[in-house]
Coordinates of C-alpha atoms in Angstrom, one line a residue:
M318 CA 44.3 0.1 7.5
S319 CA 43.4 3.5 8.7
G320 CA 41.3 4.6 11.7
G321 CA 40.6 8.3 11.9
M322 CA 37.2 9.8 12.7
P323 CA 34.2 7.5 13.4
R324 CA 32.3 6.8 10.2
K325 CA 28.9 5.3 9.5
I326 CA 28.7 3.3 6.3
T327 CA 26.0 1.4 4.5
L328 CA 26.8 -2.3 4.1
C329 CA 24.4 -3.6 1.5
A330 CA 23.7 -7.2 0.7
D331 CA 22.6 -7.4 -2.9
D332 CA 20.3 -9.9 -4.6
Y333 CA 17.6 -10.6 -2.0
G334 CA 15.0 -12.5 -4.0
M335 CA 17.4 -14.4 -6.2
S336 CA 17.2 -17.8 -4.3
P337 CA 16.0 -19.2 -1.0
G338 CA 19.6 -19.7 0.2
V339 CA 20.6 -16.1 -0.6
N340 CA 17.5 -14.8 1.2
R341 CA 18.1 -16.9 4.3
G342 CA 21.7 -15.8 4.6
I343 CA 20.8 -12.1 4.2
R344 CA 18.0 -12.3 6.8
E345 CA 20.3 -14.0 9.3
L346 CA 22.9 -11.3 9.0
I347 CA 20.4 -8.5 9.2
A348 CA 18.9 -10.0 12.4
R349 CA 22.4 -10.1 13.9
Q350 CA 23.1 -6.4 13.0
R351 CA 25.9 -7.4 10.5
L352 CA 24.2 -5.6 7.6
N353 CA 22.2 -2.4 7.4
A354 CA 20.8 -2.6 3.9
T355 CA 19.6 -5.2 1.4
S356 CA 18.6 -4.7 -2.2
V357 CA 15.6 -6.7 -3.4
M358 CA 15.2 -8.2 -6.9
V359 CA 11.5 -8.1 -7.6
V360 CA 12.0 -10.1 -10.8
G361 CA 13.8 -12.8 -8.8
S362 CA 12.6 -16.4 -8.4
A363 CA 12.4 -16.2 -4.6
I364 CA 10.3 -13.1 -3.8
T365 CA 7.0 -14.5 -2.6
R366 CA 4.9 -12.9 0.0
E367 CA 6.5 -15.3 2.5
D368 CA 10.0 -14.0 1.5
V369 CA 8.9 -10.4 1.9
S370 CA 7.3 -11.1 5.3
A371 CA 10.4 -12.9 6.5
L372 CA 12.6 -10.0 5.4
Q373 CA 10.4 -7.5 7.2
G374 CA 10.6 -9.7 10.3
A375 CA 14.4 -9.6 10.2
V376 CA 14.4 -5.9 9.7
A377 CA 12.1 -5.6 12.8
L378 CA 15.1 -6.9 14.8
N379 CA 17.4 -4.3 13.2
R380 CA 15.7 -0.9 12.8
D381 CA 18.9 0.5 11.2
C382 CA 18.4 -1.7 8.1
A383 CA 17.1 -0.2 4.9
I384 CA 15.3 -2.1 2.2
G385 CA 16.0 -1.0 -1.4
L386 CA 15.2 -2.1 -4.9
H387 CA 17.7 -3.9 -7.0
V388 CA 16.7 -3.0 -10.5
T389 CA 17.4 -5.9 -12.8
L390 CA 17.9 -5.5 -16.6
T391 CA 20.2 -8.3 -17.4
A392 CA 19.9 -12.1 -18.0
P393 CA 18.9 -14.6 -16.9
F394 CA 15.8 -12.7 -15.7
H395 CA 12.6 -11.8 -17.4
P396 CA 11.2 -8.2 -17.7
L397 CA 7.9 -7.3 -16.0
T398 CA 6.7 -5.2 -18.9
M399 CA 5.2 -7.1 -21.8
H400 CA 6.7 -5.2 -24.7
Y401 CA 10.2 -4.7 -23.3
R402 CA 13.0 -5.0 -25.9
P403 CA 15.7 -6.0 -26.7
L404 CA 15.4 -9.6 -25.4
L405 CA 17.4 -12.7 -26.1
D406 CA 15.5 -16.0 -25.9
G407 CA 12.8 -14.1 -23.9
L408 CA 15.2 -12.9 -21.3
F409 CA 17.0 -9.6 -20.7
L410 CA 20.3 -9.3 -22.6
P411 CA 23.4 -10.7 -20.9
L412 CA 25.6 -8.2 -19.1
G413 CA 28.2 -7.7 -21.9
K414 CA 25.5 -7.3 -24.6
M415 CA 23.6 -4.9 -22.5
L416 CA 26.6 -2.7 -21.9
R417 CA 27.5 -2.8 -25.6
A418 CA 24.0 -2.0 -26.7
G419 CA 23.9 1.1 -24.5
A420 CA 27.4 2.2 -25.7
L421 CA 26.2 1.9 -29.3
R422 CA 22.9 3.7 -28.5
R423 CA 20.7 0.7 -29.5
L424 CA 18.5 0.8 -26.4
D425 CA 15.0 2.4 -26.1
A426 CA 14.9 4.9 -23.3
E427 CA 11.1 4.6 -23.1
M428 CA 11.2 0.9 -22.6
I429 CA 14.0 1.1 -20.0
E430 CA 12.0 3.8 -18.1
G431 CA 8.9 1.7 -18.3
E432 CA 10.6 -1.4 -16.9
V433 CA 12.3 0.4 -14.1
S434 CA 8.9 2.1 -13.2
A435 CA 7.2 -1.4 -13.2
Q436 CA 9.9 -2.8 -10.9
I437 CA 9.4 0.2 -8.5
A438 CA 5.6 -0.3 -8.6
K439 CA 6.0 -4.0 -7.8
F440 CA 8.3 -3.2 -4.9
I441 CA 5.6 -0.9 -3.5
T442 CA 3.0 -3.5 -3.9
L443 CA 5.1 -6.1 -2.1
F444 CA 6.4 -4.0 0.7
G445 CA 3.6 -1.4 1.1
Q446 CA 6.0 1.5 0.7
A447 CA 8.6 2.9 -1.7
P448 CA 12.2 1.6 -1.6
A449 CA 14.6 3.6 0.6
Y450 CA 17.0 3.5 -2.2
V451 CA 17.4 2.1 -5.7
D452 CA 20.4 0.5 -7.3
G453 CA 21.1 -1.9 -10.2
H454 CA 22.0 -5.6 -10.6
Q455 CA 25.4 -5.8 -12.2
H456 CA 25.6 -1.9 -11.9
V457 CA 23.3 -1.6 -14.9
Q458 CA 22.0 1.7 -13.6
T459 CA 25.3 3.4 -14.6
F460 CA 25.3 2.2 -18.2
P461 CA 24.9 4.5 -21.2
Q462 CA 21.3 4.9 -22.3
V463 CA 20.1 3.3 -19.0
R464 CA 21.2 5.9 -16.4
D465 CA 18.9 8.7 -17.7
P466 CA 15.6 6.7 -17.9
F467 CA 16.6 4.9 -14.6
L468 CA 17.0 8.3 -12.8
R469 CA 13.7 9.7 -14.3
A470 CA 11.8 6.6 -13.1
V471 CA 13.2 6.8 -9.6
K472 CA 12.5 10.6 -9.4
R473 CA 8.9 9.9 -10.4
G474 CA 8.2 6.6 -8.6
A475 CA 10.3 6.9 -5.5
P476 CA 11.1 10.6 -5.1
D477 CA 12.5 10.3 -1.6
A478 CA 14.9 7.4 -2.5
W479 CA 18.6 7.8 -3.0
V480 CA 20.4 5.9 -5.8
R481 CA 23.7 4.0 -5.8
Q482 CA 26.7 5.2 -7.7
S483 CA 29.5 2.7 -8.0
G484 CA 32.5 5.0 -8.2
R485 CA 35.4 5.0 -5.7
V486 CA 36.9 8.1 -4.1
H487 CA 40.6 7.2 -4.0
P488 CA 43.2 8.9 -6.1
L489 CA 43.6 7.4 -9.6
S490 CA 47.0 6.1 -8.7
K491 CA 45.4 3.8 -6.1
R492 CA 42.7 2.6 -8.5
L493 CA 44.6 1.3 -11.5
D494 CA 45.0 -2.3 -10.2
A495 CA 41.3 -3.3 -10.5
P496 CA 40.1 -3.1 -14.1
K497 CA 36.4 -3.9 -13.2
A498 CA 36.3 -1.2 -10.5
L499 CA 38.0 1.3 -12.8
L500 CA 35.3 0.8 -15.4
L501 CA 32.7 1.4 -12.7
D502 CA 34.5 4.5 -11.7
T503 CA 34.3 5.8 -15.3
L504 CA 30.6 4.9 -15.8
S505 CA 29.7 6.3 -12.3
A506 CA 31.3 9.7 -13.0
T507 CA 28.6 10.5 -15.6
F508 CA 25.9 8.8 -13.5
R509 CA 26.7 11.2 -10.6
K510 CA 26.5 14.2 -12.8
R511 CA 23.1 13.2 -14.2
A512 CA 21.7 12.4 -10.7
A513 CA 22.9 15.7 -9.3
K514 CA 21.3 17.5 -12.2
L515 CA 17.9 15.9 -11.4
G516 CA 18.3 16.5 -7.7
V517 CA 18.6 12.7 -6.8
A518 CA 20.8 11.9 -3.9
F519 CA 23.5 9.3 -4.0
N520 CA 26.1 7.7 -1.8
P521 CA 29.4 9.7 -1.5
G522 CA 31.7 6.7 -1.8
F523 CA 31.6 3.0 -3.0
A524 CA 33.5 -0.2 -2.5
G525 CA 32.9 -3.9 -2.9
A526 CA 33.8 -4.8 -6.5
Y527 CA 36.3 -7.6 -6.8
D528 CA 37.3 -10.6 -9.0
F529 CA 35.3 -13.4 -7.2
T530 CA 36.6 -16.1 -9.6
R531 CA 39.9 -16.0 -7.7
A532 CA 38.2 -16.9 -4.3
P533 CA 40.1 -14.2 -2.4
D534 CA 40.2 -13.7 1.4
F535 CA 37.0 -11.7 2.0
G536 CA 38.3 -10.4 5.4
A537 CA 41.3 -8.9 3.7
L538 CA 39.1 -7.4 1.0
M539 CA 36.7 -5.9 3.6
A540 CA 39.7 -4.2 5.3
R541 CA 40.7 -2.7 1.9
F542 CA 37.1 -1.6 1.1
L543 CA 36.8 0.3 4.4
D544 CA 40.2 2.0 4.1
G545 CA 39.5 5.6 3.0
L546 CA 35.7 5.1 2.5
P547 CA 34.0 8.3 3.6
D548 CA 31.3 8.7 6.1
G549 CA 28.1 7.7 4.4
G550 CA 29.9 5.5 1.9
L551 CA 28.5 2.2 0.7
V552 CA 30.1 -1.3 0.6
M553 CA 28.3 -3.8 -1.7
C554 CA 28.4 -7.5 -0.6
H555 CA 26.7 -10.8 -1.7
P556 CA 26.4 -13.1 1.3
G557 CA 24.2 -16.2 1.2
Y558 CA 23.9 -19.9 1.1
V559 CA 24.4 -21.9 -2.1
D560 CA 21.4 -23.8 -3.4
E561 CA 20.3 -25.3 -6.7
V562 CA 18.3 -22.2 -7.7
L563 CA 21.3 -20.0 -7.2
I564 CA 23.5 -22.4 -9.2
D565 CA 21.1 -22.2 -12.1
L566 CA 20.9 -18.4 -12.1
D567 CA 24.3 -17.0 -11.2
P568 CA 28.1 -17.9 -11.4
F569 CA 28.7 -16.2 -8.0
T570 CA 28.1 -19.1 -5.7
D571 CA 30.7 -20.4 -3.2
Q572 CA 32.1 -17.0 -2.6
R573 CA 28.7 -16.0 -1.2
E574 CA 29.2 -18.5 1.6
R575 CA 32.7 -17.2 2.3
E576 CA 31.3 -13.7 2.5
Y577 CA 28.6 -14.9 4.9
A578 CA 31.1 -16.6 7.1
Y579 CA 33.2 -13.6 7.5
L580 CA 30.4 -11.1 8.1
A581 CA 29.0 -13.5 10.8
S582 CA 32.4 -13.8 12.5
D583 CA 34.0 -12.0 15.4
A584 CA 36.8 -10.9 13.1
F585 CA 34.3 -8.6 11.2
V586 CA 33.2 -7.0 14.5
Q587 CA 36.8 -6.5 15.4
L588 CA 37.6 -4.9 12.0
L589 CA 34.7 -2.4 12.5
D590 CA 36.0 -1.5 15.9
E591 CA 39.6 -1.1 14.7
T592 CA 38.6 1.1 11.8
K593 CA 36.0 3.1 13.8
V594 CA 33.2 2.2 11.4
T595 CA 29.6 1.7 12.5
L596 CA 26.6 0.3 10.8
S597 CA 24.1 2.1 13.1

């Protein structure tokens, strides 16, 4: 674990709006200054006016916390736009099929752009302002045939927002042990080029991808995520409480509670101090 110069990072909890338990866990950590960003799913099942108001109340206790939009284009969620295609049983395509469709150039850029624009517009309606940043559920913003219409929609609908790129900054020799993260590195290289060409800002470094099916020690993972992350870099996390809504929607369940427990602990504060990392 390296120290070095002080660094400010963005620690972003994804999936606000997915379920009441996820929402509650994220709000608690924001109020305790253990997070400084959360990404909101406006197509989620738990994004009522009360959920929005409660999030705004938590952020009022943590002025360093930004609220962004978590653009969602994969199952088991429904699009906002009436004529969006392709669908499977009335839902967005599952992750693998969405990535494959983009790689085979079977997606419609106009429909993607329209759906992203609709999600930006709904965020503005809910929160009374544009998102501070825009990212994508399951990193869909980096996919072929998605990244260009995604960036155009952000540029038009939230021109002051930055976007999340999901690529790491470490040398290739240190990135070969994580296939999922390596795929994100590859997809994000093109995403960064397209964003730069449009003049859309993005985070300089990224960490947070891991194999949650193995139930790893999140404290050890966080130490690894912070090691070498540049100033201004972003760590993605998914804390929250498990409830029936979450179980019905997402396989990422118990690990959310383990993430929550670590981020709420004194050990996390100690790690930030040891690594000279700040969230404010």
